Short mmCIF file of C-alpha atoms in Angstrom, two decimals:
data_model
loop_
_atom_site.label_atom_id
_atom_site.label_comp_id
_atom_site.label_asym_id
_atom_site.label_seq_id
_atom_site.Cartn_x
_atom_site.Cartn_y
_atom_site.Cartn_z
CA UNK A 1 -7.20 7.60 52.46
CA UNK A 2 -4.56 8.06 49.81
CA UNK A 3 -3.34 11.70 49.54
CA UNK A 4 -0.67 13.89 47.62
CA UNK A 5 1.95 14.87 49.84
CA UNK A 6 4.01 18.17 49.09
CA UNK A 7 7.31 19.63 51.00
CA UNK A 8 8.14 22.01 52.05
CA UNK A 9 4.78 23.80 53.00
CA UNK A 10 6.54 27.42 52.64
CA UNK A 11 9.80 28.35 51.00
CA UNK A 12 11.24 31.66 51.00
CA UNK A 13 14.25 32.06 48.78
CA UNK A 14 16.34 35.01 47.05
CA UNK A 15 16.04 35.94 43.41
CA UNK A 16 18.09 34.15 41.42
CA UNK A 17 18.21 30.96 43.81
CA UNK A 18 17.66 27.46 42.91
CA UNK A 19 14.87 26.12 44.50
CA UNK A 20 13.25 22.26 44.33
CA UNK A 21 9.93 21.55 45.38
CA UNK A 22 8.92 17.85 46.37
CA UNK A 23 5.91 15.80 45.78
CA UNK A 24 5.04 12.38 46.82
CA UNK A 25 2.09 11.27 44.21
CA UNK A 26 -0.50 8.84 45.39
CA UNK A 27 1.53 5.18 45.09
CA UNK A 28 -0.35 3.78 42.10
CA UNK A 29 -1.18 6.80 40.21
CA UNK A 30 0.55 6.84 36.56
CA UNK A 31 -0.04 10.71 35.47
CA UNK A 32 1.74 13.62 37.69
CA UNK A 33 1.38 17.39 37.25
CA UNK A 34 2.39 20.59 38.65
CA UNK A 35 0.22 23.57 38.86
CA UNK A 36 0.40 27.14 40.08
CA UNK A 37 -1.65 29.61 41.69
CA UNK A 38 -0.50 33.37 42.00
CA UNK A 39 -2.49 35.01 44.89
CA UNK A 40 -5.83 35.96 43.82
CA UNK A 41 -5.52 34.29 40.37
CA UNK A 42 -6.44 30.99 38.49
CA UNK A 43 -4.73 27.42 39.38
CA UNK A 44 -2.69 27.27 36.04
CA UNK A 45 -1.48 24.26 34.26
CA UNK A 46 2.65 23.93 34.47
CA UNK A 47 3.56 20.43 33.28
CA UNK A 48 2.39 17.03 33.16
CA UNK A 49 4.79 14.02 33.23
CA UNK A 50 3.86 10.16 32.01
CA UNK A 51 6.19 7.29 31.63
CA UNK A 52 9.13 9.02 32.92
CA UNK A 53 8.86 11.80 30.74
CA UNK A 54 7.22 14.98 30.11
CA UNK A 55 4.02 14.74 28.02
CA UNK A 56 2.88 18.22 27.91
CA UNK A 57 3.85 21.84 29.04
CA UNK A 58 2.42 24.98 29.19
CA UNK A 59 4.33 28.26 28.14
CA UNK A 60 5.04 29.27 31.49
CA UNK A 61 7.42 26.14 31.84
CA UNK A 62 10.29 27.59 30.41
CA UNK A 63 13.92 26.61 30.27
CA UNK A 64 14.01 27.77 33.98
CA UNK A 65 11.90 24.70 35.34
CA UNK A 66 12.48 21.34 34.88
CA UNK A 67 10.71 18.24 36.68
CA UNK A 68 12.09 15.04 37.70
CA UNK A 69 11.20 11.46 39.10
CA UNK A 70 14.28 10.57 40.78
CA UNK A 71 12.68 7.34 42.18
CA UNK A 72 9.38 5.31 42.48
CA UNK A 73 7.94 7.93 44.81
CA UNK A 74 9.11 11.43 44.47
CA UNK A 75 8.31 13.74 41.84
CA UNK A 76 10.37 17.07 41.90
CA UNK A 77 9.90 20.50 40.27
CA UNK A 78 13.03 22.79 40.18
CA UNK A 79 13.47 26.39 39.55
CA UNK A 80 16.88 27.19 38.39
CA UNK A 81 17.19 30.86 39.01
CA UNK A 82 14.13 32.14 40.83
CA UNK A 83 12.18 35.65 39.54
CA UNK A 84 10.13 37.81 41.90
CA UNK A 85 7.22 36.76 39.43
CA UNK A 86 7.79 32.93 40.58
CA UNK A 87 6.05 33.69 43.75
CA UNK A 88 3.01 31.84 44.20
CA UNK A 89 1.26 28.34 45.32
CA UNK A 90 2.70 25.38 43.56
CA UNK A 91 0.62 22.27 43.47
CA UNK A 92 1.35 18.89 42.63
CA UNK A 93 -1.37 16.58 41.46
CA UNK A 94 -1.87 12.85 40.29
CA UNK A 95 -4.37 10.82 38.42
CA UNK A 96 -4.72 6.77 38.48
CA UNK A 97 -5.12 4.77 35.38
CA UNK A 98 -9.03 5.13 35.49
CA UNK A 99 -8.72 8.95 35.07
CA UNK A 100 -11.68 9.72 36.91
CA UNK A 101 -10.33 11.74 39.50
CA UNK A 102 -7.41 13.94 40.00
CA UNK A 103 -6.13 14.45 43.27
CA UNK A 104 -4.03 17.69 44.46
CA UNK A 105 -1.52 18.05 47.28
CA UNK A 106 -1.69 20.84 49.82
CA UNK A 107 0.93 22.91 47.97
CA UNK A 108 4.04 24.77 48.78
CA UNK A 109 4.15 28.60 48.94
CA UNK A 110 7.09 30.04 47.35
CA UNK A 111 8.02 33.46 48.28
CA UNK A 112 10.64 34.95 46.22
CA UNK A 113 12.39 38.31 47.69
CA UNK B 1 -9.64 28.37 22.74
CA UNK B 2 -10.44 26.29 25.53
CA UNK B 3 -12.19 28.32 28.79
CA UNK B 4 -14.09 28.09 31.84
CA UNK B 5 -15.90 30.86 33.43
CA UNK B 6 -17.60 30.88 36.80
CA UNK B 7 -20.34 33.25 37.97
CA UNK B 8 -20.96 34.47 40.69
CA UNK B 9 -17.41 35.78 41.80
CA UNK B 10 -18.48 35.83 45.27
CA UNK B 11 -21.79 34.67 47.26
CA UNK B 12 -22.97 35.41 50.61
CA UNK B 13 -25.72 33.19 51.94
CA UNK B 14 -27.30 32.73 55.46
CA UNK B 15 -27.25 29.26 56.82
CA UNK B 16 -29.88 27.12 55.35
CA UNK B 17 -30.31 29.18 52.38
CA UNK B 18 -29.88 27.02 49.11
CA UNK B 19 -28.53 28.37 46.15
CA UNK B 20 -26.31 27.30 42.72
CA UNK B 21 -23.07 28.04 41.62
CA UNK B 22 -22.61 28.36 38.07
CA UNK B 23 -19.71 27.17 35.45
CA UNK B 24 -20.01 27.49 31.78
CA UNK B 25 -17.42 26.06 29.35
CA UNK B 26 -15.97 26.32 25.94
CA UNK B 27 -13.68 23.45 24.93
CA UNK B 28 -13.03 21.58 21.71
CA UNK B 29 -14.20 18.64 23.38
CA UNK B 30 -15.16 17.62 26.82
CA UNK B 31 -13.32 14.75 28.67
CA UNK B 32 -14.48 15.50 32.01
CA UNK B 33 -15.54 18.55 34.06
CA UNK B 34 -14.25 18.66 37.63
CA UNK B 35 -15.70 20.39 40.71
CA UNK B 36 -13.18 21.21 43.78
CA UNK B 37 -13.39 22.73 47.03
CA UNK B 38 -10.34 25.23 48.04
CA UNK B 39 -9.96 26.48 51.53
CA UNK B 40 -7.64 29.50 51.90
CA UNK B 41 -3.97 28.51 51.52
CA UNK B 42 -4.99 24.81 51.07
CA UNK B 43 -5.10 22.79 47.81
CA UNK B 44 -8.09 22.05 45.41
CA UNK B 45 -10.10 19.14 47.22
CA UNK B 46 -11.59 16.80 44.80
CA UNK B 47 -15.44 16.89 44.83
CA UNK B 48 -16.81 15.53 41.64
CA UNK B 49 -16.25 14.55 37.93
CA UNK B 50 -18.97 14.68 35.35
CA UNK B 51 -18.60 13.29 31.91
CA UNK B 52 -21.78 13.51 29.87
CA UNK B 53 -24.92 15.81 29.63
CA UNK B 54 -27.68 15.14 31.92
CA UNK B 55 -25.25 13.37 34.60
CA UNK B 56 -25.71 14.32 38.18
CA UNK B 57 -23.73 13.58 41.19
CA UNK B 58 -24.34 14.20 44.91
CA UNK B 59 -22.19 14.41 48.09
CA UNK B 60 -24.02 15.53 51.21
CA UNK B 61 -25.38 18.74 50.72
CA UNK B 62 -23.81 19.54 47.31
CA UNK B 63 -25.13 18.26 44.08
CA UNK B 64 -23.34 18.87 40.66
CA UNK B 65 -25.37 18.91 37.15
CA UNK B 66 -23.93 19.03 33.73
CA UNK B 67 -25.39 20.19 30.48
CA UNK B 68 -23.40 20.63 27.11
CA UNK B 69 -22.27 24.04 27.92
CA UNK B 70 -22.31 24.70 31.45
CA UNK B 71 -22.53 22.90 34.97
CA UNK B 72 -23.94 24.15 38.46
CA UNK B 73 -23.00 23.01 41.84
CA UNK B 74 -26.31 23.15 43.76
CA UNK B 75 -25.85 23.84 47.67
CA UNK B 76 -28.90 22.59 49.72
CA UNK B 77 -29.15 24.06 53.49
CA UNK B 78 -25.67 25.36 53.41
CA UNK B 79 -23.80 25.41 56.85
CA UNK B 80 -20.92 27.90 57.95
CA UNK B 81 -18.25 25.03 56.93
CA UNK B 82 -19.49 24.96 53.63
CA UNK B 83 -17.68 28.40 53.23
CA UNK B 84 -14.86 27.84 50.94
CA UNK B 85 -13.79 28.77 47.15
CA UNK B 86 -15.43 26.26 44.98
CA UNK B 87 -13.22 25.60 41.61
CA UNK B 88 -14.67 24.43 38.16
CA UNK B 89 -12.13 22.65 35.72
CA UNK B 90 -12.51 21.04 32.56
CA UNK B 91 -10.35 18.34 30.71
CA UNK B 92 -10.60 19.04 27.08
CA UNK B 93 -9.62 17.03 24.19
CA UNK B 94 -7.04 19.62 22.73
CA UNK B 95 -3.64 18.51 23.92
CA UNK B 96 -3.25 15.25 25.84
CA UNK B 97 -2.44 13.81 29.24
CA UNK B 98 -5.30 14.84 31.04
CA UNK B 99 -4.55 18.34 32.22
CA UNK B 100 -7.10 20.47 33.66
CA UNK B 101 -8.17 23.93 32.93
CA UNK B 102 -9.63 26.04 35.74
CA UNK B 103 -12.11 28.80 36.36
CA UNK B 104 -11.32 31.42 38.63
CA UNK B 105 -13.61 30.04 41.18
CA UNK B 106 -16.82 31.32 43.18
CA UNK B 107 -16.07 32.55 46.93
CA UNK B 108 -18.86 31.22 49.02
CA UNK B 109 -19.32 32.50 52.51
CA UNK B 110 -22.03 30.95 54.68
CA UNK B 111 -23.24 33.08 57.64
CA UNK B 112 -24.94 31.62 60.79
#
């Protein structure tokens, strides 16, 4: 069964450092997303990406965040200068053309120390 | 403002004891209501999408139903392996590009 793959599964970084979280969406999907979940809280929308550009972003997704689809398979989230409050699980998701199902990856646990 | 509220926050059941989880929503317009299962430290696992009031979908011991204001996830004769957090999410008309707005989830524990 096709799945969304995320790497790494866990990343520890020092405050102020840059991190890149990687995702391989399902191959024939068209819409790509990043969500985050702070421990014990709701899953929150960060950004959506369609046709090689950002289509929507939340207020959380400030200038410290960026996304990129550098090739036909990878989708990345970069945080330029991490803060303690960026510690969370980050989930990548993708949706196909039928829009009927949204599949999530297993997440990257980001810990900022 | 688009909003999703799930109840109860936590539910403890004995194996075989059927029950229902509630998801109530307020959205500008609904383009789909999604149910997910989430195990600790894992990503949401897709279960169902419902689109219109009266629609029902089933998968093993789970059945999801939808009205104009809420959705229910019915669990029939649950087993310990059904223990997880169940998340409800809506895809509203406001904004575009199919983002999902999640509720806080219901933590289900099924004991033998």
